């Protein structure tokens, strides 16, 4: 039997259940099946070429089919594909842990591997909880977490418990543990109705109140540093993260930085925390860790947290958590190659002029009638579409304006995935200036075409 494109499409609709997808609609459509990639491009089963405008959902870094990454995987395959970290070790996991500590914010000294962003967050939450249980004087009292409104930390239940996107999280409430939520620094729709910088970060006051009042039972605060990505690329004002760090220190609360989206150069520094000289107590990383090749994640922490888990065997201070594929050698080998390319290709240095160019290419977007705000932090871009620029009235969700822009972009050869009314662009860090120009030009036309049709209607 020849497995052609038509047959694959049939099988897809018959056997697969896609994430975050209304499958009734999907079953009626024709799936776009990606067969291969090269650099910033993806190719479908007809051979049609698309620019990968969201880095395959925020993971790809150096482009598809990178020689160094491909070779690292093949070389590791010639040794062993997998062996466990439970009771054993392996060279790629050891070497990667060392490399991660070298590039991480100063003060992070230990690496605990897991499988994806959600599990790295689960690990951070459980470590924080157990840390306080083993901390003597306040033993066991500190067990609550604080999160920001609109935050997204993954789809497993612990991560959902500290999540703040109602559309994703509300439904699962019966399964969640309670968590304290505080306003997000969403300047375009400011929670305290002020303007930066004259606001002097007034949105931090509710956070300080919560920490002050509840510090005896708060274990940690979890935050997406600088950019609340899934919320719609909401960029925090300068100084916000450093102020949060200070508050956590003052009120004796662990700071958990979820760098799953922002890590590995996306914001213009290797980690977003480094923009404000912040060292979190725990840091979750995943998406870009393997350059977009394989699922792998890690939770980094400080020596202070690590030491609270040391003791005699019968003290039962062991951290009882682990996964079948923890420290998978293939994932770790390709992650090492990813970091090697960062160094050899001087990815972060070359990124600087590209970030400036991207900002220039985005400038005309602000003039489009339905663009409320263009937000950029490094290579993370969110364009919030609104029905009325003056009142900032959002498009009703059922209008699916972001989705329609994405479909329009696809017809023009650019693959993107929106977040509600926010159009997202997150190119691979390796994208060249010409490719950035092309991506933004296609995006501009797509937004104009969709919103113009709306206004004509
Ligand atoms: C994507 C994401 C996660 C979840 O990662 P998965 O690998 O999808 O489980 C967690 N936190 C942030 C900030 C993310 O963007």
mmCIF file of C-alpha atoms in Angstrom, residues 12 44 62 84 125 128 135 154 184 190 202 207 260 262 270 284 289 304 309 372 392 432 440 454:
data_model
loop_
_atom_site.group_PDB
_atom_site.id
_atom_site.type_symbol
_atom_site.label_atom_id
_atom_site.label_comp_id
_atom_site.label_asym_id
_atom_site.label_seq_id
_atom_site.Cartn_x
_atom_site.Cartn_y
_atom_site.Cartn_z
ATOM 1 C CA UNK A 12 -4.964 11.870 10.888
ATOM 2 C CA UNK A 44 4.449 20.136 3.718
ATOM 3 C CA UNK A 62 19.184 27.438 15.349
ATOM 4 C CA UNK A 84 18.178 5.875 33.673
ATOM 5 C CA UNK A 125 6.663 23.550 43.285
ATOM 6 C CA UNK A 128 9.764 24.553 47.316
ATOM 7 C CA UNK A 135 13.766 24.148 57.182
ATOM 8 C CA UNK A 154 1.891 24.310 31.795
ATOM 9 C CA UNK A 184 -0.207 41.097 36.216
ATOM 10 C CA UNK A 190 -3.104 48.575 33.491
ATOM 11 C CA UNK A 202 2.099 50.693 41.722
ATOM 12 C CA UNK A 207 1.644 41.645 45.799
ATOM 13 C CA UNK A 260 10.403 27.747 29.868
ATOM 14 C CA UNK A 262 11.912 33.038 27.817
ATOM 15 C CA UNK A 270 20.366 33.816 27.614
ATOM 16 C CA UNK A 284 12.349 25.953 35.246
ATOM 17 C CA UNK A 289 16.902 23.620 25.819
ATOM 18 C CA UNK A 304 20.729 26.628 49.966
ATOM 19 C CA UNK A 309 17.427 17.952 51.278
ATOM 20 C CA UNK A 372 -4.008 48.013 19.789
ATOM 21 C CA UNK A 392 -9.361 49.224 23.400
ATOM 22 C CA UNK A 432 18.414 36.154 9.104
ATOM 23 C CA UNK A 440 6.898 40.663 9.111
ATOM 24 C CA UNK A 454 -13.931 43.143 9.097
#
